Every structure is written in C-alpha cells, then in structure tokens.
Amino acid sequence: MNNEKTTILILAANPIDTGRLRLDEEMREIYAALERAKMRDQFEIISQWAVRPNDLLHAIVKYKPQIVHFSGHGAGSEGLALEDESGRMQLASTEALTQLFKLFKEKIQCVLLNACYSETQAEAIHQHINYVIGMNKAIGDKAAVAFSEAFYQGLGNELSIEDAYELGKVAIQLAGIPESLTPILKSKQKSTLETQTNPQQEQKPDKPQDTTLYSNTFNISGSNIKNLSGSGDIINLKVGNSLDSLH
C-alpha cells in the first residue's frame, strides 16, 4: 500500500429536458460521509457539474482518478445522459464510454454509475476496470443517496470495495426502501485497489504456501477532502431509463 491519496472524480449531469434529480443532496452526503471517516485524509474529491461529453473527457485525462462516480440520468442500452451546449440531453454511448475507460485501465480502479439502467454500461466497462457498479433497473433518489453515502463511508473506514458495496445495499434496506437489489457489482477476482499480485511471489509446491490475503481496502487515512474542480461541486451522474425523478 502506498501513501498516495485516492482521487475521486464525481461527475453529474441533469439536462434541462429531463426530470430533476437530488444531485446536490447526494454530493452533500458523500462529503459528510468522508469527513466523518477514520481514513478521511487519504481522499481527495474533485467534482464537475452539468457535464458535457468534452468535460467528461477532459476531467479524466487531467485528474486521472482512481474512482469515477457518475450521477444523473441514463437511457439503458442507449447510454448515459450528459448535456449539450444548450443544457439539453446528449447521450454518451456505451461503446464510447468503454473505449474511454480502456485508455485509463491502469489508473482507474473503480467506477460507480449511480444511475438507472446503467448495468449495460457497467458490464461493458468491466472488461477493462476491476470494479464497476451499475443499476439493473430504475433507482429512486432516496435509494441512490443512501447507497452512495454508505459506500463511501465504508471505503473511508477501511472496508474493501466489495464490503463497501454490500454496506450500501444494507443502507437501502435500513432506510426501508425496497431497492437493495438494484445496485450490481461487477468485480474481477484477486484484483486490488493499490496492489497487484506479483507473479514472482507465487510459491513453489515444495515450499510452505503464503496465506497472506490481498486487500481491496482503500488507504484513506488523513486527507483534506476538497473540491478541486474549480468549477462545481461534487456530483454523481444518475441514469434513468424514463429520465424522470429516478436516477
């Protein structure tokens, strides 16, 4: 594990011709969850609002984050809803998103698509990224916020990505929302956030086996959580097929 801070890039878009989403509430809860976390000093948050396709491209190229969080509307197999120059919906296709993340597969370790019907994009992106979370159907604002808050609370307190994902699902249940089965995690076995298994470390048959477990835990102890985007607050792009109040 190294001492480098984990950069979270949160991208949000709520086009004017789609239903209003509570993106501001979700961002507030994510910030609060990390502020309270034991390992908060290891996180840096960068946010972008009203994201257009070029904004998405620029942010990933510039900041090279370890975690990318998208919050807004989605359109199922058609893609994720970004904004055009006039603020109206412009879809980012699954193919284009997959090719973008492929270029940064050595840096990005986790992608969270907190958006309706985003499992299609999650499955495609997962070809190149170790951990991708998408939604297998429509998800409401309350469930989306509860999941995000608990997910980052888990990471901020040294849970693995898998356990933070499970914590997010439990948070939805505890809130009495019947949507805990909506988030879907696509993960690759034996992959870690900050370490990779070294082939040279494989034990020979005639030597005792090393029982050390590799950890998927973020080292996030002690960082000043701050918005480095310079042009917005934290945002999660939630995608919804009906493009209404659902993500």
JSON list of C-alpha atoms in Angstrom, two decimals:
[
{"chain": "A", "resi": 1, "resn": "MET", "atom": "CA", "xyz": [0.00, 0.00, 0.00]},
{"chain": "A", "resi": 2, "resn": "ASN", "atom": "CA", "xyz": [1.34, 3.45, -0.75]},
{"chain": "A", "resi": 3, "resn": "ASN", "atom": "CA", "xyz": [0.59, 6.81, 0.81]},
{"chain": "A", "resi": 4, "resn": "GLU", "atom": "CA", "xyz": [-0.76, 8.44, -2.32]},
{"chain": "A", "resi": 5, "resn": "LYS", "atom": "CA", "xyz": [-4.21, 9.94, -1.88]},
{"chain": "A", "resi": 6, "resn": "THR", "atom": "CA", "xyz": [-7.13, 8.32, -3.62]},
{"chain": "A", "resi": 7, "resn": "THR", "atom": "CA", "xyz": [-8.74, 10.74, -6.06]},
{"chain": "A", "resi": 8, "resn": "ILE", "atom": "CA", "xyz": [-12.49, 10.52, -6.51]},
{"chain": "A", "resi": 9, "resn": "LEU", "atom": "CA", "xyz": [-13.86, 12.23, -9.61]},
{"chain": "A", "resi": 10, "resn": "ILE", "atom": "CA", "xyz": [-17.58, 12.87, -9.25]},
{"chain": "A", "resi": 11, "resn": "LEU", "atom": "CA", "xyz": [-19.42, 13.83, -12.41]},
{"chain": "A", "resi": 12, "resn": "ALA", "atom": "CA", "xyz": [-23.04, 14.96, -12.56]},
{"chain": "A", "resi": 13, "resn": "ALA", "atom": "CA", "xyz": [-25.48, 15.96, -15.25]},
{"chain": "A", "resi": 14, "resn": "ASN", "atom": "CA", "xyz": [-29.18, 16.78, -15.07]},
{"chain": "A", "resi": 15, "resn": "PRO", "atom": "CA", "xyz": [-30.20, 18.08, -18.53]},
{"chain": "A", "resi": 16, "resn": "ILE", "atom": "CA", "xyz": [-32.97, 20.68, -18.57]},
{"chain": "A", "resi": 17, "resn": "ASP", "atom": "CA", "xyz": [-35.20, 18.40, -20.65]},
{"chain": "A", "resi": 18, "resn": "THR", "atom": "CA", "xyz": [-35.07, 15.58, -18.07]},
{"chain": "A", "resi": 19, "resn": "GLY", "atom": "CA", "xyz": [-36.60, 15.15, -14.61]},
{"chain": "A", "resi": 20, "resn": "ARG", "atom": "CA", "xyz": [-34.93, 16.92, -11.70]},
{"chain": "A", "resi": 21, "resn": "LEU", "atom": "CA", "xyz": [-32.61, 14.83, -9.55]},
{"chain": "A", "resi": 22, "resn": "ARG", "atom": "CA", "xyz": [-31.36, 15.45, -6.00]},
{"chain": "A", "resi": 23, "resn": "LEU", "atom": "CA", "xyz": [-27.71, 15.52, -7.05]},
{"chain": "A", "resi": 24, "resn": "ASP", "atom": "CA", "xyz": [-26.88, 18.24, -4.53]},
{"chain": "A", "resi": 25, "resn": "GLU", "atom": "CA", "xyz": [-28.18, 16.11, -1.67]},
{"chain": "A", "resi": 26, "resn": "GLU", "atom": "CA", "xyz": [-26.18, 13.12, -2.82]},
{"chain": "A", "resi": 27, "resn": "MET", "atom": "CA", "xyz": [-22.99, 15.18, -3.01]},
{"chain": "A", "resi": 28, "resn": "ARG", "atom": "CA", "xyz": [-23.57, 16.61, 0.45]},
{"chain": "A", "resi": 29, "resn": "GLU", "atom": "CA", "xyz": [-23.95, 13.14, 1.94]},
{"chain": "A", "resi": 30, "resn": "ILE", "atom": "CA", "xyz": [-20.84, 11.83, 0.20]},
{"chain": "A", "resi": 31, "resn": "TYR", "atom": "CA", "xyz": [-18.77, 14.73, 1.53]},
{"chain": "A", "resi": 32, "resn": "ALA", "atom": "CA", "xyz": [-20.19, 14.25, 5.02]},
{"chain": "A", "resi": 33, "resn": "ALA", "atom": "CA", "xyz": [-19.53, 10.50, 4.99]},
{"chain": "A", "resi": 34, "resn": "LEU", "atom": "CA", "xyz": [-15.87, 11.02, 4.10]},
{"chain": "A", "resi": 35, "resn": "GLU", "atom": "CA", "xyz": [-15.45, 13.91, 6.54]},
{"chain": "A", "resi": 36, "resn": "ARG", "atom": "CA", "xyz": [-16.51, 11.58, 9.36]},
{"chain": "A", "resi": 37, "resn": "ALA", "atom": "CA", "xyz": [-14.40, 8.68, 8.14]},
{"chain": "A", "resi": 38, "resn": "LYS", "atom": "CA", "xyz": [-11.40, 7.31, 10.01]},
{"chain": "A", "resi": 39, "resn": "MET", "atom": "CA", "xyz": [-9.19, 7.46, 6.92]},
{"chain": "A", "resi": 40, "resn": "ARG", "atom": "CA", "xyz": [-10.53, 10.73, 5.51]},
{"chain": "A", "resi": 41, "resn": "ASP", "atom": "CA", "xyz": [-7.11, 12.25, 4.90]},
{"chain": "A", "resi": 42, "resn": "GLN", "atom": "CA", "xyz": [-6.44, 9.75, 2.12]},
{"chain": "A", "resi": 43, "resn": "PHE", "atom": "CA", "xyz": [-9.30, 11.01, -0.08]},
{"chain": "A", "resi": 44, "resn": "GLU", "atom": "CA", "xyz": [-9.37, 13.91, -2.49]},
{"chain": "A", "resi": 45, "resn": "ILE", "atom": "CA", "xyz": [-12.68, 14.76, -4.17]},
{"chain": "A", "resi": 46, "resn": "ILE", "atom": "CA", "xyz": [-12.94, 16.54, -7.50]},
{"chain": "A", "resi": 47, "resn": "SER", "atom": "CA", "xyz": [-16.38, 17.45, -8.82]},
{"chain": "A", "resi": 48, "resn": "GLN", "atom": "CA", "xyz": [-17.84, 18.60, -12.10]},
{"chain": "A", "resi": 49, "resn": "TRP", "atom": "CA", "xyz": [-21.44, 19.71, -12.71]},
{"chain": "A", "resi": 50, "resn": "ALA", "atom": "CA", "xyz": [-23.56, 19.93, -15.87]},
{"chain": "A", "resi": 51, "resn": "VAL", "atom": "CA", "xyz": [-21.09, 17.61, -17.55]},
{"chain": "A", "resi": 52, "resn": "ARG", "atom": "CA", "xyz": [-20.84, 17.63, -21.33]},
{"chain": "A", "resi": 53, "resn": "PRO", "atom": "CA", "xyz": [-19.01, 14.92, -23.31]},
{"chain": "A", "resi": 54, "resn": "ASN", "atom": "CA", "xyz": [-15.86, 17.01, -23.60]},
{"chain": "A", "resi": 55, "resn": "ASP", "atom": "CA", "xyz": [-15.99, 17.82, -19.88]},
{"chain": "A", "resi": 56, "resn": "LEU", "atom": "CA", "xyz": [-16.01, 14.11, -19.11]},
{"chain": "A", "resi": 57, "resn": "LEU", "atom": "CA", "xyz": [-13.03, 13.52, -21.36]},
{"chain": "A", "resi": 58, "resn": "HIS", "atom": "CA", "xyz": [-11.09, 16.49, -20.00]},
{"chain": "A", "resi": 59, "resn": "ALA", "atom": "CA", "xyz": [-11.66, 15.63, -16.34]},
{"chain": "A", "resi": 60, "resn": "ILE", "atom": "CA", "xyz": [-10.49, 12.03, -16.65]},
{"chain": "A", "resi": 61, "resn": "VAL", "atom": "CA", "xyz": [-7.45, 12.99, -18.73]},
{"chain": "A", "resi": 62, "resn": "LYS", "atom": "CA", "xyz": [-6.46, 15.81, -16.37]},
{"chain": "A", "resi": 63, "resn": "TYR", "atom": "CA", "xyz": [-7.06, 14.27, -12.96]},
{"chain": "A", "resi": 64, "resn": "LYS", "atom": "CA", "xyz": [-6.51, 10.55, -13.68]},
{"chain": "A", "resi": 65, "resn": "PRO", "atom": "CA", "xyz": [-8.68, 9.46, -10.74]},
{"chain": "A", "resi": 66, "resn": "GLN", "atom": "CA", "xyz": [-8.73, 6.10, -9.02]},
{"chain": "A", "resi": 67, "resn": "ILE", "atom": "CA", "xyz": [-12.51, 6.29, -8.59]},
{"chain": "A", "resi": 68, "resn": "VAL", "atom": "CA", "xyz": [-15.00, 7.73, -11.07]},
{"chain": "A", "resi": 69, "resn": "HIS", "atom": "CA", "xyz": [-18.53, 8.38, -9.81]},
{"chain": "A", "resi": 70, "resn": "PHE", "atom": "CA", "xyz": [-21.22, 9.22, -12.34]},
{"chain": "A", "resi": 71, "resn": "SER", "atom": "CA", "xyz": [-24.59, 10.53, -11.20]},
{"chain": "A", "resi": 72, "resn": "GLY", "atom": "CA", "xyz": [-27.51, 11.57, -13.38]},
{"chain": "A", "resi": 73, "resn": "HIS", "atom": "CA", "xyz": [-29.94, 10.07, -15.86]},
{"chain": "A", "resi": 74, "resn": "GLY", "atom": "CA", "xyz": [-29.45, 7.05, -18.05]},
{"chain": "A", "resi": 75, "resn": "ALA", "atom": "CA", "xyz": [-31.12, 5.58, -21.07]},
{"chain": "A", "resi": 76, "resn": "GLY", "atom": "CA", "xyz": [-30.35, 1.89, -20.77]},
{"chain": "A", "resi": 77, "resn": "SER", "atom": "CA", "xyz": [-28.52, 0.46, -23.77]},
{"chain": "A", "resi": 78, "resn": "GLU", "atom": "CA", "xyz": [-28.50, 3.88, -25.43]},
{"chain": "A", "resi": 79, "resn": "GLY", "atom": "CA", "xyz": [-26.00, 5.28, -22.94]},
{"chain": "A", "resi": 80, "resn": "LEU", "atom": "CA", "xyz": [-25.69, 7.87, -20.18]},
{"chain": "A", "resi": 81, "resn": "ALA", "atom": "CA", "xyz": [-27.34, 11.28, -20.33]},
{"chain": "A", "resi": 82, "resn": "LEU", "atom": "CA", "xyz": [-24.83, 14.14, -20.44]},
{"chain": "A", "resi": 83, "resn": "GLU", "atom": "CA", "xyz": [-25.57, 17.70, -21.54]},
{"chain": "A", "resi": 84, "resn": "ASP", "atom": "CA", "xyz": [-25.00, 19.52, -24.80]},
{"chain": "A", "resi": 85, "resn": "GLU", "atom": "CA", "xyz": [-24.02, 23.18, -25.18]},
{"chain": "A", "resi": 86, "resn": "SER", "atom": "CA", "xyz": [-27.61, 24.31, -24.56]},
{"chain": "A", "resi": 87, "resn": "GLY", "atom": "CA", "xyz": [-28.06, 22.15, -21.47]},
{"chain": "A", "resi": 88, "resn": "ARG", "atom": "CA", "xyz": [-30.22, 19.57, -23.18]},
{"chain": "A", "resi": 89, "resn": "MET", "atom": "CA", "xyz": [-29.63, 15.84, -23.13]},
{"chain": "A", "resi": 90, "resn": "GLN", "atom": "CA", "xyz": [-26.82, 14.37, -25.17]},
{"chain": "A", "resi": 91, "resn": "LEU", "atom": "CA", "xyz": [-26.21, 10.66, -24.80]},
{"chain": "A", "resi": 92, "resn": "ALA", "atom": "CA", "xyz": [-22.75, 9.20, -24.28]},
{"chain": "A", "resi": 93, "resn": "SER", "atom": "CA", "xyz": [-22.82, 5.77, -25.91]},
{"chain": "A", "resi": 94, "resn": "THR", "atom": "CA", "xyz": [-21.77, 2.59, -24.15]},
{"chain": "A", "resi": 95, "resn": "GLU", "atom": "CA", "xyz": [-19.09, 1.99, -26.77]},
{"chain": "A", "resi": 96, "resn": "ALA", "atom": "CA", "xyz": [-17.57, 5.44, -26.36]},
{"chain": "A", "resi": 97, "resn": "LEU", "atom": "CA", "xyz": [-17.55, 5.16, -22.57]},
{"chain": "A", "resi": 98, "resn": "THR", "atom": "CA", "xyz": [-15.94, 1.73, -22.73]},
{"chain": "A", "resi": 99, "resn": "GLN", "atom": "CA", "xyz": [-13.17, 2.95, -25.01]},
{"chain": "A", "resi": 100, "resn": "LEU", "atom": "CA", "xyz": [-12.53, 5.94, -22.74]},
{"chain": "A", "resi": 101, "resn": "PHE", "atom": "CA", "xyz": [-12.12, 3.82, -19.62]},
{"chain": "A", "resi": 102, "resn": "LYS", "atom": "CA", "xyz": [-9.97, 1.34, -21.52]},
{"chain": "A", "resi": 103, "resn": "LEU", "atom": "CA", "xyz": [-7.40, 4.09, -22.02]},
{"chain": "A", "resi": 104, "resn": "PHE", "atom": "CA", "xyz": [-7.10, 4.57, -18.26]},
{"chain": "A", "resi": 105, "resn": "LYS", "atom": "CA", "xyz": [-7.44, 0.98, -17.08]},
{"chain": "A", "resi": 106, "resn": "GLU", "atom": "CA", "xyz": [-4.05, 1.12, -15.34]},
{"chain": "A", "resi": 107, "resn": "LYS", "atom": "CA", "xyz": [-5.16, 4.06, -13.18]},
{"chain": "A", "resi": 108, "resn": "ILE", "atom": "CA", "xyz": [-8.90, 3.78, -12.60]},
{"chain": "A", "resi": 109, "resn": "GLN", "atom": "CA", "xyz": [-9.77, 1.04, -10.14]},
{"chain": "A", "resi": 110, "resn": "CYS", "atom": "CA", "xyz": [-13.48, 1.60, -9.51]},
{"chain": "A", "resi": 111, "resn": "VAL", "atom": "CA", "xyz": [-16.38, 3.13, -11.45]},
{"chain": "A", "resi": 112, "resn": "LEU", "atom": "CA", "xyz": [-19.74, 3.81, -9.82]},
{"chain": "A", "resi": 113, "resn": "LEU", "atom": "CA", "xyz": [-22.61, 4.54, -12.19]},
{"chain": "A", "resi": 114, "resn": "ASN", "atom": "CA", "xyz": [-25.31, 5.69, -9.79]},
{"chain": "A", "resi": 115, "resn": "ALA", "atom": "CA", "xyz": [-27.94, 5.83, -12.49]},
{"chain": "A", "resi": 116, "resn": "CYS", "atom": "CA", "xyz": [-30.97, 3.91, -13.67]},
{"chain": "A", "resi": 117, "resn": "TYR", "atom": "CA", "xyz": [-30.43, 1.01, -16.04]},
{"chain": "A", "resi": 118, "resn": "SER", "atom": "CA", "xyz": [-26.67, 1.50, -16.08]},
{"chain": "A", "resi": 119, "resn": "GLU", "atom": "CA", "xyz": [-25.84, -2.19, -15.75]},
{"chain": "A", "resi": 120, "resn": "THR", "atom": "CA", "xyz": [-25.32, -2.29, -19.53]},
{"chain": "A", "resi": 121, "resn": "GLN", "atom": "CA", "xyz": [-22.52, 0.28, -19.27]},
{"chain": "A", "resi": 122, "resn": "ALA", "atom": "CA", "xyz": [-21.13, -1.39, -16.14]},
{"chain": "A", "resi": 123, "resn": "GLU", "atom": "CA", "xyz": [-20.84, -4.74, -17.88]},
{"chain": "A", "resi": 124, "resn": "ALA", "atom": "CA", "xyz": [-19.01, -3.19, -20.85]},
{"chain": "A", "resi": 125, "resn": "ILE", "atom": "CA", "xyz": [-16.65, -1.03, -18.78]},
{"chain": "A", "resi": 126, "resn": "HIS", "atom": "CA", "xyz": [-15.88, -4.02, -16.56]},
{"chain": "A", "resi": 127, "resn": "GLN", "atom": "CA", "xyz": [-13.92, -5.53, -19.44]},
{"chain": "A", "resi": 128, "resn": "HIS", "atom": "CA", "xyz": [-11.17, -3.06, -18.52]},
{"chain": "A", "resi": 129, "resn": "ILE", "atom": "CA", "xyz": [-11.83, -1.85, -14.95]},
{"chain": "A", "resi": 130, "resn": "ASN", "atom": "CA", "xyz": [-11.58, -4.10, -11.89]},
{"chain": "A", "resi": 131, "resn": "TYR", "atom": "CA", "xyz": [-14.67, -2.86, -10.07]},
{"chain": "A", "resi": 132, "resn": "VAL", "atom": "CA", "xyz": [-17.76, -1.35, -11.69]},
{"chain": "A", "resi": 133, "resn": "ILE", "atom": "CA", "xyz": [-21.13, -0.75, -10.04]},
{"chain": "A", "resi": 134, "resn": "GLY", "atom": "CA", "xyz": [-24.25, -0.17, -12.11]},
{"chain": "A", "resi": 135, "resn": "MET", "atom": "CA", "xyz": [-28.01, -0.33, -11.60]},
{"chain": "A", "resi": 136, "resn": "ASN", "atom": "CA", "xyz": [-30.06, -3.17, -13.07]},
{"chain": "A", "resi": 137, "resn": "LYS", "atom": "CA", "xyz": [-33.28, -1.12, -13.18]},
{"chain": "A", "resi": 138, "resn": "ALA", "atom": "CA", "xyz": [-34.62, 2.29, -12.20]},
{"chain": "A", "resi": 139, "resn": "ILE", "atom": "CA", "xyz": [-33.41, 3.61, -8.84]},
{"chain": "A", "resi": 140, "resn": "GLY", "atom": "CA", "xyz": [-35.05, 6.42, -6.90]},
{"chain": "A", "resi": 141, "resn": "ASP", "atom": "CA", "xyz": [-33.28, 9.43, -5.42]},
{"chain": "A", "resi": 142, "resn": "LYS", "atom": "CA", "xyz": [-33.53, 8.20, -1.83]},
{"chain": "A", "resi": 143, "resn": "ALA", "atom": "CA", "xyz": [-32.04, 4.81, -2.60]},
{"chain": "A", "resi": 144, "resn": "ALA", "atom": "CA", "xyz": [-29.30, 6.35, -4.75]},
{"chain": "A", "resi": 145, "resn": "VAL", "atom": "CA", "xyz": [-28.30, 8.76, -1.98]},
{"chain": "A", "resi": 146, "resn": "ALA", "atom": "CA", "xyz": [-28.40, 6.09, 0.73]},
{"chain": "A", "resi": 147, "resn": "PHE", "atom": "CA", "xyz": [-26.20, 3.78, -1.33]},
{"chain": "A", "resi": 148, "resn": "SER", "atom": "CA", "xyz": [-23.61, 6.44, -2.14]},
{"chain": "A", "resi": 149, "resn": "GLU", "atom": "CA", "xyz": [-23.35, 7.69, 1.43]},
{"chain": "A", "resi": 150, "resn": "ALA", "atom": "CA", "xyz": [-22.83, 4.20, 2.87]},
{"chain": "A", "resi": 151, "resn": "PHE", "atom": "CA", "xyz": [-20.46, 3.12, 0.09]},
{"chain": "A", "resi": 152, "resn": "TYR", "atom": "CA", "xyz": [-18.04, 5.98, 0.77]},
{"chain": "A", "resi": 153, "resn": "GLN", "atom": "CA", "xyz": [-18.50, 5.65, 4.50]},
{"chain": "A", "resi": 154, "resn": "GLY", "atom": "CA", "xyz": [-17.30, 2.08, 4.10]},
{"chain": "A", "resi": 155, "resn": "LEU", "atom": "CA", "xyz": [-14.30, 2.99, 1.99]},
{"chain": "A", "resi": 156, "resn": "GLY", "atom": "CA", "xyz": [-13.43, 5.78, 4.40]},
{"chain": "A", "resi": 157, "resn": "ASN", "atom": "CA", "xyz": [-13.35, 3.29, 7.27]},
{"chain": "A", "resi": 158, "resn": "GLU", "atom": "CA", "xyz": [-11.11, 0.73, 5.58]},
{"chain": "A", "resi": 159, "resn": "LEU", "atom": "CA", "xyz": [-13.71, -1.61, 4.10]},
{"chain": "A", "resi": 160, "resn": "SER", "atom": "CA", "xyz": [-12.92, -3.35, 0.84]},
{"chain": "A", "resi": 161, "resn": "ILE", "atom": "CA", "xyz": [-14.77, -2.27, -2.28]},
{"chain": "A", "resi": 162, "resn": "GLU", "atom": "CA", "xyz": [-16.89, -5.42, -2.09]},
{"chain": "A", "resi": 163, "resn": "ASP", "atom": "CA", "xyz": [-17.82, -4.81, 1.55]},
{"chain": "A", "resi": 164, "resn": "ALA", "atom": "CA", "xyz": [-18.50, -1.11, 0.94]},
{"chain": "A", "resi": 165, "resn": "TYR", "atom": "CA", "xyz": [-20.84, -2.18, -1.86]},
{"chain": "A", "resi": 166, "resn": "GLU", "atom": "CA", "xyz": [-22.64, -4.55, 0.50]},
{"chain": "A", "resi": 167, "resn": "LEU", "atom": "CA", "xyz": [-22.84, -1.79, 3.12]},
{"chain": "A", "resi": 168, "resn": "GLY", "atom": "CA", "xyz": [-24.54, 0.42, 0.57]},
{"chain": "A", "resi": 169, "resn": "LYS", "atom": "CA", "xyz": [-27.15, -2.24, -0.10]},
{"chain": "A", "resi": 170, "resn": "VAL", "atom": "CA", "xyz": [-27.76, -2.66, 3.64]},
{"chain": "A", "resi": 171, "resn": "ALA", "atom": "CA", "xyz": [-28.21, 1.11, 3.99]},
{"chain": "A", "resi": 172, "resn": "ILE", "atom": "CA", "xyz": [-31.00, 0.97, 1.41]},
{"chain": "A", "resi": 173, "resn": "GLN", "atom": "CA", "xyz": [-32.67, -1.82, 3.37]},
{"chain": "A", "resi": 174, "resn": "LEU", "atom": "CA", "xyz": [-32.35, 0.01, 6.68]},
{"chain": "A", "resi": 175, "resn": "ALA", "atom": "CA", "xyz": [-34.00, 3.05, 5.10]},
{"chain": "A", "resi": 176, "resn": "GLY", "atom": "CA", "xyz": [-37.00, 0.86, 4.32]},
{"chain": "A", "resi": 177, "resn": "ILE", "atom": "CA", "xyz": [-36.55, 1.24, 0.57]},
{"chain": "A", "resi": 178, "resn": "PRO", "atom": "CA", "xyz": [-37.28, -1.90, -1.50]},
{"chain": "A", "resi": 179, "resn": "GLU", "atom": "CA", "xyz": [-34.41, -1.29, -3.94]},
{"chain": "A", "resi": 180, "resn": "SER", "atom": "CA", "xyz": [-31.45, -3.01, -2.28]},
{"chain": "A", "resi": 181, "resn": "LEU", "atom": "CA", "xyz": [-31.07, -5.47, -5.15]},
{"chain": "A", "resi": 182, "resn": "THR", "atom": "CA", "xyz": [-30.81, -2.71, -7.75]},
{"chain": "A", "resi": 183, "resn": "PRO", "atom": "CA", "xyz": [-27.06, -1.95, -7.41]},
{"chain": "A", "resi": 184, "resn": "ILE", "atom": "CA", "xyz": [-24.96, -4.59, -9.16]},
{"chain": "A", "resi": 185, "resn": "LEU", "atom": "CA", "xyz": [-21.20, -5.02, -8.66]},
{"chain": "A", "resi": 186, "resn": "LYS", "atom": "CA", "xyz": [-19.01, -6.31, -11.48]},
{"chain": "A", "resi": 187, "resn": "SER", "atom": "CA", "xyz": [-15.67, -7.37, -9.98]},
{"chain": "A", "resi": 188, "resn": "LYS", "atom": "CA", "xyz": [-12.56, -9.24, -11.02]},
{"chain": "A", "resi": 189, "resn": "GLN", "atom": "CA", "xyz": [-11.19, -11.75, -8.51]},
{"chain": "A", "resi": 190, "resn": "LYS", "atom": "CA", "xyz": [-7.77, -11.23, -6.98]},
{"chain": "A", "resi": 191, "resn": "SER", "atom": "CA", "xyz": [-7.63, -7.59, -8.10]},
{"chain": "A", "resi": 192, "resn": "THR", "atom": "CA", "xyz": [-6.82, -4.89, -5.58]},
{"chain": "A", "resi": 193, "resn": "LEU", "atom": "CA", "xyz": [-7.06, -1.12, -5.47]},
{"chain": "A", "resi": 194, "resn": "GLU", "atom": "CA", "xyz": [-3.43, -0.32, -4.77]},
{"chain": "A", "resi": 195, "resn": "THR", "atom": "CA", "xyz": [-1.57, -3.62, -5.05]},
{"chain": "A", "resi": 196, "resn": "GLN", "atom": "CA", "xyz": [-1.34, -6.36, -7.62]},
{"chain": "A", "resi": 197, "resn": "THR", "atom": "CA", "xyz": [-0.19, -9.93, -7.09]},
{"chain": "A", "resi": 198, "resn": "ASN", "atom": "CA", "xyz": [3.43, -10.31, -8.18]},
{"chain": "A", "resi": 199, "resn": "PRO", "atom": "CA", "xyz": [3.92, -13.50, -10.25]},
{"chain": "A", "resi": 200, "resn": "GLN", "atom": "CA", "xyz": [7.37, -13.87, -8.64]},
{"chain": "A", "resi": 201, "resn": "GLN", "atom": "CA", "xyz": [5.67, -14.23, -5.27]},
{"chain": "A", "resi": 202, "resn": "GLU", "atom": "CA", "xyz": [3.92, -17.46, -6.28]},
{"chain": "A", "resi": 203, "resn": "GLN", "atom": "CA", "xyz": [5.02, -20.29, -4.01]},
{"chain": "A", "resi": 204, "resn": "LYS", "atom": "CA", "xyz": [6.65, -23.42, -5.34]},
{"chain": "A", "resi": 205, "resn": "PRO", "atom": "CA", "xyz": [4.99, -26.75, -4.45]},
{"chain": "A", "resi": 206, "resn": "ASP", "atom": "CA", "xyz": [7.84, -27.76, -2.14]},
{"chain": "A", "resi": 207, "resn": "LYS", "atom": "CA", "xyz": [7.63, -24.58, -0.04]},
{"chain": "A", "resi": 208, "resn": "PRO", "atom": "CA", "xyz": [5.00, -23.55, 2.54]},
{"chain": "A", "resi": 209, "resn": "GLN", "atom": "CA", "xyz": [2.15, -21.65, 0.99]},
{"chain": "A", "resi": 210, "resn": "ASP", "atom": "CA", "xyz": [1.88, -17.94, 1.78]},
{"chain": "A", "resi": 211, "resn": "THR", "atom": "CA", "xyz": [-1.55, -17.40, 3.33]},
{"chain": "A", "resi": 212, "resn": "THR", "atom": "CA", "xyz": [-1.39, -13.59, 3.15]},
{"chain": "A", "resi": 213, "resn": "LEU", "atom": "CA", "xyz": [-4.64, -12.18, 1.86]},
{"chain": "A", "resi": 214, "resn": "TYR", "atom": "CA", "xyz": [-4.53, -9.33, -0.60]},
{"chain": "A", "resi": 215, "resn": "SER", "atom": "CA", "xyz": [-6.70, -6.44, 0.45]},
{"chain": "A", "resi": 216, "resn": "ASN", "atom": "CA", "xyz": [-9.10, -4.39, -1.64]},
{"chain": "A", "resi": 217, "resn": "THR", "atom": "CA", "xyz": [-9.17, -1.73, 1.07]},
{"chain": "A", "resi": 218, "resn": "PHE", "atom": "CA", "xyz": [-8.58, 1.93, 0.27]},
{"chain": "A", "resi": 219, "resn": "ASN", "atom": "CA", "xyz": [-5.89, 3.54, 2.37]},
{"chain": "A", "resi": 220, "resn": "ILE", "atom": "CA", "xyz": [-7.63, 6.78, 3.05]},
{"chain": "A", "resi": 221, "resn": "SER", "atom": "CA", "xyz": [-6.22, 7.85, 6.36]},
{"chain": "A", "resi": 222, "resn": "GLY", "atom": "CA", "xyz": [-5.98, 11.55, 6.89]},
{"chain": "A", "resi": 223, "resn": "SER", "atom": "CA", "xyz": [-6.78, 13.81, 3.83]},
{"chain": "A", "resi": 224, "resn": "ASN", "atom": "CA", "xyz": [-8.39, 17.16, 3.33]},
{"chain": "A", "resi": 225, "resn": "ILE", "atom": "CA", "xyz": [-11.48, 16.42, 1.33]},
{"chain": "A", "resi": 226, "resn": "LYS", "atom": "CA", "xyz": [-11.85, 19.22, -1.11]},
{"chain": "A", "resi": 227, "resn": "ASN", "atom": "CA", "xyz": [-13.37, 20.17, -4.42]},
{"chain": "A", "resi": 228, "resn": "LEU", "atom": "CA", "xyz": [-10.52, 20.68, -6.86]},
{"chain": "A", "resi": 229, "resn": "SER", "atom": "CA", "xyz": [-12.59, 21.10, -9.97]},
{"chain": "A", "resi": 230, "resn": "GLY", "atom": "CA", "xyz": [-12.70, 24.86, -9.65]},
{"chain": "A", "resi": 231, "resn": "SER", "atom": "CA", "xyz": [-15.99, 24.96, -11.46]},
{"chain": "A", "resi": 232, "resn": "GLY", "atom": "CA", "xyz": [-18.51, 22.97, -9.49]},
{"chain": "A", "resi": 233, "resn": "ASP", "atom": "CA", "xyz": [-19.33, 20.82, -6.52]},
{"chain": "A", "resi": 234, "resn": "ILE", "atom": "CA", "xyz": [-19.31, 17.11, -6.09]},
{"chain": "A", "resi": 235, "resn": "ILE", "atom": "CA", "xyz": [-21.75, 15.43, -8.35]},
{"chain": "A", "resi": 236, "resn": "ASN", "atom": "CA", "xyz": [-22.96, 11.95, -9.10]},
{"chain": "A", "resi": 237, "resn": "LEU", "atom": "CA", "xyz": [-24.48, 11.22, -12.50]},
{"chain": "A", "resi": 238, "resn": "LYS", "atom": "CA", "xyz": [-27.55, 9.12, -12.06]},
{"chain": "A", "resi": 239, "resn": "VAL", "atom": "CA", "xyz": [-29.00, 7.45, -15.07]},
{"chain": "A", "resi": 240, "resn": "GLY", "atom": "CA", "xyz": [-32.65, 6.67, -15.53]},
{"chain": "A", "resi": 241, "resn": "ASN", "atom": "CA", "xyz": [-34.45, 4.98, -18.42]},
{"chain": "A", "resi": 242, "resn": "SER", "atom": "CA", "xyz": [-37.56, 7.10, -18.02]},
{"chain": "A", "resi": 243, "resn": "LEU", "atom": "CA", "xyz": [-35.46, 10.21, -17.41]},
{"chain": "A", "resi": 244, "resn": "ASP", "atom": "CA", "xyz": [-37.79, 11.37, -14.66]},
{"chain": "A", "resi": 245, "resn": "SER", "atom": "CA", "xyz": [-37.22, 11.73, -10.93]},
{"chain": "A", "resi": 246, "resn": "LEU", "atom": "CA", "xyz": [-35.49, 8.37, -10.94]},
{"chain": "A", "resi": 247, "resn": "HIS", "atom": "CA", "xyz": [-31.77, 8.23, -11.47]}
]
